[in-house]
Amino acid sequence: MKIRSSVFASLCLIFEIFGIALFLRGFFPVPVKSSFSSKSKLSDLPAEPLTGNSPNSSKVPTSLFRRVVIVVIDALREDFVFGPRGRQYMPYTRNLVERGSSLSFVAKARPPTVTMPRIKALTTGSIPGFIDVVMNLNSPALQEDNIIWQAKAAGKRIIFYGDDTWVRLFPKHFMEYDGTTSFFVSDYTEVDNNVTRHLDSTLKRDDWDILILHYLGLDHIGHLSGPHSSLVGPKLLEMDHILKRIHASLISRETEGSLPNLLVLCGDHGMSETGSHGGSSEPEISTPLVLISPAFKRKAGMETPSTVEQVDLVPTLALGLGLPISQNSVGRLIQPVFQGTSLRDQLRFLHLNGFQLSCLLKDSMPAFEKEEGYEQFRVAEKSHGSWMKLYLEGNTSEVLNNMGRKVLKQYLEALQAMSAALSKQLGKYDIYSMVVGMVLVLQVLLLLLIAMPEALSSSAEVELPLASALLSLPFYLLCLLCCSVHVLVCTSAEGSCYLCSLSWGLVLVATAFSCALLCMLLSLANQKMSPGSRPTGKSSGDSCFSELDVLLLIGTVGHVISLGSSSFIEEEHQTWYFLLNTLCLAVFQDVCRKYFQERRGTGDEGSYLPSMEGPSASLSPVGELSVGAGSEKWLALATPLLTLACCRLLRSLNQTGVQWAHLPDLGHWLNSQEHKAELSLLAAASLVLMFFLVQRRCSLVSKIALALGLLGVYSYRAAVGNVLFPWQPKEGRDLSKGTVEARFVYIFVLGILFTGAKDLLRSQVISADARLKSRGLWEVYSGVVLLCALVLRPHNLPVLACCLLIQTAMAQFIWKELQYDAAQTTIMHYWFGQAFFYFQGNSNNIATVDISAGFVGLESYVEIPAVFLTAFSTYAGPLLWACHLVCYLTSERHSRSAASLGHGCYCFALLRSVPVVAYILLITALRYHLFIWSVFSPKLLYEAMHMLVTAIVCIFFTAMDQNHTTRS
Amino acid sequence: MRDLEIKGMVSAHAIIASSIFVATVMPLFFVDNFSIYGTHLTWLYSVSGSVSVVNITVFWLLGISPPTKKHTLSYKVSRAVRSCLYFILSCLLFHAVVVLYGAPLLESALETFSLAVLLSSLTTLRCLCVLGPSVQAWIRVFSRDGAMSVWDTSLQITTACSVIGAWLGAFPIPLDWDRPWQVWPISCSLGATLGFLTGLVIAPAWIHWHRKQLTYKSK
């Protein structure tokens, strides 16, 4: 079967996407969830165990506390309270910790240490998996069973002030709330004052049971200037003062005979030495947990706080308030809190916690009975029963007391074992799915590599021995072997495999496909190895590489190698900027060599320039800038320098990565309130520049649409308040969502895309006009540009303008003049695309995804357009460069070999596949690395998403290539 | 003839290389707390100074500088002035390139400029010594197949090695190892120096190896 290299590349990419999807399914553990979607109810609680058949009491445990105030301070690190700085800046709290009636612990948060998953952990008691974070970037209401829901169901009145993530997670749960947004990181006083202003009136009132406060200021200070900043001290003092007020008010309202109140101070996550969070380093996961209540014994002095898990707070609070523990909680109760209650109650609480954990264990593990913790729990329950029997018989001897202590200890051990088993379940990989996905992807990559000489030949066609592979004996044997391996793995594996849960037909098809691929691979390799059948064109491929080729090769390989280091992944933008700079210098050297050697006047080189001028000038599309031969030389020399200057400017626009992310950048400067005028000017200038660069190859209709669309972009930004209109009154105009303006732009985007598509169709069906086709393509491209301009933040508009500027200059003076072939041009486009991905402010961290793009022109959150727009704005850079590549190669194909589009598509697919496959292999090897969740997994998701985008672009390539062949 | 030249080159390179070692060791006796990391700029200037002085002396003594047409004093002075000007220009050019590569624009400008001075004294100064202050000759030597003597070839090799060394030296900077040599611009200047030393070793060896294939056309 003979197929064109563009089709071949697209097919390969599609199969790779399947492989990656399978790998991802195996790599990201499914969160431990109870199989029932309902919430726990009080009536479902088990009775106290009792041997014998006397009527056992199923009394619901009473609550221990009347009112609870929970103060969550974002990014409160453990040493801010328990360390030397706590003594200095939080004197009141420290005094309570050392001498008051309080209990203090160091609570370990699980990575990812980001606010939203931490709030989920603090309320549901489960450990949100990494995939959970990605799936819930927009944090819709929390559906899982959680303590807030339980409290509301039990009739508790809850008041919340603070981070509005809570409000989004629990939209209808609070009696009263005021959410502050954590959008402006540079603001660290207002966010907290907005919480504190409600405090006085609330503390005076009597109509609430639970008060939750979430302070964001400390986190913002951390992001701004790190944990050692001079701003931290005053902020801690402020927090200390707030705690003092709350505590004083709680004590003064403590009445005789009623239950005591409880004040909980905790942090959702810590703060690294640079002030950021999200990873799994010790300072990021250590948070203080201080429980203050008159119910606890007064302490004599400071003792080192013991360590608990952050999720342990959930069962403790639930039982303390007389609520059922939420179903998916993996926490175990903090025993010292219940020290004051009777032994019977303590055992009862432990039994309830154990019962809940054992239920969760039953649901999430098929072999739960073999679990050590489960057995321990059974034993403890039994001895609890016999203890109860003796107790109810009125036995009050010392023996009974000792026996009770022993039961307590058994329970605690069982809880620990069960909790550990459940937590371990969260970090388990589905190795079988991972390996199958990896094998699939690897086969496809090898196929791509082996077919390289044919795909890059002048005919750009690949011969795939599909028929011979399908009819050969080894194919059937391999199929049988794979099927038997599948059966063997699925019957022996004790864990849950995704592949084993698939239907048989699907597995069979996949197996047959994989085997066919392997057979094809082997026969192709056999062809290449056999000496006689070597293609004749081989010798020309062996011609020596130029410096530029060496650089492109080394850069691509070097980047793939650099993926093995977590620092290089965090700072990947540096790699690309570095490579891009070197590329520009190498191009500059090429240009110099061409023009200066020419001046020395060796005959043949002087003659080829005019001969090249002829066809390119006559065939080039309408509206090319016309320049003389003399100035062309200087423009060509200036282009790499201009590119270098642009890149330097853009890299200081958005600081990304980890190590230097805290440095001030132009983007922050532009976005601050005082510099709105500058931002407006810059945005307007970029939009005008974009118009001039894009319009010259469009038809008149699209030109007008483009101009109106760009105006619409500006008025949209003015409507949402990012930029100023010159004639707009300074005050008195309230901000809207700009829906009308944005939709106005969408109409023009669709209009331009439609015109382009129409031109493309016409060029294919009616007239074989190359000019019409390249104009149509350019119009599609300008539609994409317009959409980019709409969704990108206004301070990123210069990125777009520079991108267009570089593309225009490079296409005009460099790629065409220096006769770079399709492969070289493709690699350069790819590098530029990668660098622009980071110029936009992206990084390999999920946190930099700009979700606001998903809300452009929408009244409320609608999933499909929001996801599409977010993905589009994130990958705007690579996408624009890929689209430009299609335009460029199509317009160039007539002056050069007709196969260039196929070559470009093949190279593009190869450039994407190599890093993805290498990364998948790497991440499998590094799956127990310390940074696997904080650094490597987000990168894997980025890579997978990028693969998807590339596949779409390659299909577009193929469609363009298709048009050509059907016509000629 | 060729062998004699190669021997001369080996000895010249040996002298230059030893001057770098001396420049690293000598300040120990004059400067308190001298170390390559701690007082990096001192080391850097000491190396570039000694390399400059030794280069100029060696090439002057060997007499491979391009023949001067006139021997008047004013001509010599103007050549010297032009050489100085070129050297300063090359420092500025290197500084600009390093900034384009992402070095901070304002803060630690002194460090960046020092790196530029080091690179200039490792590359431009040798060019000035061998070729004199003529752009034409420089373009000729650095275009493909432009070398006209073994010294041109060695110039090509050492210059390329120094620049590539500095380029490679930038790689460890993003790593989070917190080592003293990751501080800007230590790794780059160390890379450049090591690259230069490698170039000094490679150049005579490569020329010796390829002495049969090397044919230089005369002017």
mmCIF file of N, CA and C in Angstrom, chain A residues 615-654:
data_model
loop_
_atom_site.group_PDB
_atom_site.id
_atom_site.type_symbol
_atom_site.label_atom_id
_atom_site.label_comp_id
_atom_site.label_asym_id
_atom_site.label_seq_id
_atom_site.Cartn_x
_atom_site.Cartn_y
_atom_site.Cartn_z
ATOM 1 N N PRO A 615 11.403 33.766 -10.800
ATOM 2 C CA PRO A 615 10.179 33.019 -10.485
ATOM 3 C C PRO A 615 9.521 33.469 -9.185
ATOM 4 N N SER A 616 10.334 33.781 -8.183
ATOM 5 C CA SER A 616 9.718 34.087 -6.901
ATOM 6 C C SER A 616 8.940 35.400 -6.988
ATOM 7 N N ALA A 617 9.445 36.345 -7.799
ATOM 8 C CA ALA A 617 8.736 37.606 -7.905
ATOM 9 C C ALA A 617 7.448 37.443 -8.693
ATOM 10 N N SER A 618 7.478 36.603 -9.714
ATOM 11 C CA SER A 618 6.283 36.492 -10.548
ATOM 12 C C SER A 618 5.226 35.626 -9.878
ATOM 13 N N LEU A 619 5.659 34.619 -9.113
ATOM 14 C CA LEU A 619 4.678 33.695 -8.560
ATOM 15 C C LEU A 619 4.187 34.101 -7.173
ATOM 16 N N SER A 620 4.906 35.018 -6.555
ATOM 17 C CA SER A 620 4.532 35.332 -5.180
ATOM 18 C C SER A 620 3.145 35.961 -5.154
ATOM 19 N N PRO A 621 2.394 35.710 -4.097
ATOM 20 C CA PRO A 621 1.022 36.188 -4.030
ATOM 21 C C PRO A 621 0.955 37.706 -3.997
ATOM 22 N N VAL A 622 -0.242 38.204 -4.172
ATOM 23 C CA VAL A 622 -0.431 39.645 -4.222
ATOM 24 C C VAL A 622 0.027 40.293 -2.925
ATOM 25 N N GLY A 623 0.503 41.480 -3.056
ATOM 26 C CA GLY A 623 0.732 42.281 -1.865
ATOM 27 C C GLY A 623 2.051 42.048 -1.179
ATOM 28 N N GLU A 624 3.000 41.334 -1.789
ATOM 29 C CA GLU A 624 4.321 41.222 -1.179
ATOM 30 C C GLU A 624 4.961 42.596 -1.139
ATOM 31 N N LEU A 625 5.668 42.856 -0.089
ATOM 32 C CA LEU A 625 6.366 44.131 -0.027
ATOM 33 C C LEU A 625 7.417 44.125 -1.130
ATOM 34 N N SER A 626 7.468 45.171 -1.919
ATOM 35 C CA SER A 626 8.452 45.197 -2.987
ATOM 36 C C SER A 626 9.670 45.983 -2.522
ATOM 37 N N VAL A 627 10.808 45.385 -2.633
ATOM 38 C CA VAL A 627 12.037 46.042 -2.199
ATOM 39 C C VAL A 627 13.090 45.861 -3.263
ATOM 40 N N GLY A 628 13.977 46.794 -3.317
ATOM 41 C CA GLY A 628 15.052 46.723 -4.298
ATOM 42 C C GLY A 628 16.082 45.698 -3.877
ATOM 43 N N ALA A 629 16.945 45.330 -4.836
ATOM 44 C CA ALA A 629 17.938 44.302 -4.549
ATOM 45 C C ALA A 629 18.964 44.795 -3.532
ATOM 46 N N GLY A 630 19.279 46.102 -3.576
ATOM 47 C CA GLY A 630 20.280 46.629 -2.666
ATOM 48 C C GLY A 630 19.791 46.639 -1.230
ATOM 49 N N SER A 631 18.569 47.146 -1.064
ATOM 50 C CA SER A 631 18.059 47.216 0.307
ATOM 51 C C SER A 631 17.716 45.828 0.813
ATOM 52 N N GLU A 632 17.446 44.920 -0.113
ATOM 53 C CA GLU A 632 17.090 43.563 0.306
ATOM 54 C C GLU A 632 18.206 42.923 1.112
ATOM 55 N N LYS A 633 19.423 43.182 0.675
ATOM 56 C CA LYS A 633 20.570 42.620 1.377
ATOM 57 C C LYS A 633 20.586 43.091 2.824
ATOM 58 N N TRP A 634 20.392 44.390 3.006
ATOM 59 C CA TRP A 634 20.447 44.904 4.367
ATOM 60 C C TRP A 634 19.258 44.440 5.182
ATOM 61 N N LEU A 635 18.101 44.317 4.525
ATOM 62 C CA LEU A 635 16.929 43.818 5.255
ATOM 63 C C LEU A 635 17.160 42.382 5.688
ATOM 64 N N ALA A 636 17.761 41.588 4.767
ATOM 65 C CA ALA A 636 18.033 40.202 5.119
ATOM 66 C C ALA A 636 19.005 40.124 6.282
ATOM 67 N N LEU A 637 19.988 41.041 6.274
ATOM 68 C CA LEU A 637 20.947 41.041 7.384
ATOM 69 C C LEU A 637 20.276 41.482 8.670
ATOM 70 N N ALA A 638 19.302 42.384 8.540
ATOM 71 C CA ALA A 638 18.682 42.912 9.745
ATOM 72 C C ALA A 638 17.675 41.939 10.352
ATOM 73 N N THR A 639 17.122 41.045 9.517
ATOM 74 C CA THR A 639 16.042 40.184 10.015
ATOM 75 C C THR A 639 16.428 39.335 11.226
ATOM 76 N N PRO A 640 17.555 38.597 11.185
ATOM 77 C CA PRO A 640 17.891 37.813 12.383
ATOM 78 C C PRO A 640 18.119 38.704 13.601
ATOM 79 N N LEU A 641 18.688 39.886 13.368
ATOM 80 C CA LEU A 641 18.934 40.785 14.498
ATOM 81 C C LEU A 641 17.617 41.282 15.073
ATOM 82 N N LEU A 642 16.670 41.594 14.170
ATOM 83 C CA LEU A 642 15.349 42.018 14.618
ATOM 84 C C LEU A 642 14.692 40.897 15.431
ATOM 85 N N THR A 643 14.828 39.672 14.926
ATOM 86 C CA THR A 643 14.258 38.536 15.629
ATOM 87 C C THR A 643 14.867 38.394 17.014
ATOM 88 N N LEU A 644 16.187 38.545 17.071
ATOM 89 C CA LEU A 644 16.862 38.447 18.364
ATOM 90 C C LEU A 644 16.337 39.503 19.324
ATOM 91 N N ALA A 645 16.200 40.727 18.823
ATOM 92 C CA ALA A 645 15.735 41.809 19.686
ATOM 93 C C ALA A 645 14.316 41.532 20.167
ATOM 94 N N CYS A 646 13.463 41.058 19.245
ATOM 95 C CA CYS A 646 12.081 40.743 19.615
ATOM 96 C C CYS A 646 12.062 39.675 20.710
ATOM 97 N N CYS A 647 12.871 38.636 20.510
ATOM 98 C CA CYS A 647 12.871 37.538 21.475
ATOM 99 C C CYS A 647 13.311 38.025 22.842
ATOM 100 N N ARG A 648 14.315 38.916 22.843
ATOM 101 C CA ARG A 648 14.799 39.411 24.134
ATOM 102 C C ARG A 648 13.707 40.211 24.836
ATOM 103 N N LEU A 649 12.980 41.017 24.050
ATOM 104 C CA LEU A 649 11.896 41.799 24.647
ATOM 105 C C LEU A 649 10.809 40.885 25.190
ATOM 106 N N LEU A 650 10.455 39.887 24.379
ATOM 107 C CA LEU A 650 9.336 39.024 24.768
ATOM 108 C C LEU A 650 9.683 38.199 25.992
ATOM 109 N N ARG A 651 10.945 37.804 26.121
ATOM 110 C CA ARG A 651 11.247 36.954 27.268
ATOM 111 C C ARG A 651 11.206 37.738 28.562
ATOM 112 N N SER A 652 11.337 39.068 28.471
ATOM 113 C CA SER A 652 11.178 39.832 29.711
ATOM 114 C C SER A 652 9.730 40.264 29.907
ATOM 115 N N LEU A 653 8.845 39.864 28.995
ATOM 116 C CA LEU A 653 7.436 40.215 29.163
ATOM 117 C C LEU A 653 6.780 39.343 30.226
ATOM 118 N N ASN A 654 7.021 38.052 30.149
ATOM 119 C CA ASN A 654 6.444 37.128 31.130
ATOM 120 C C ASN A 654 7.550 36.270 31.718
#
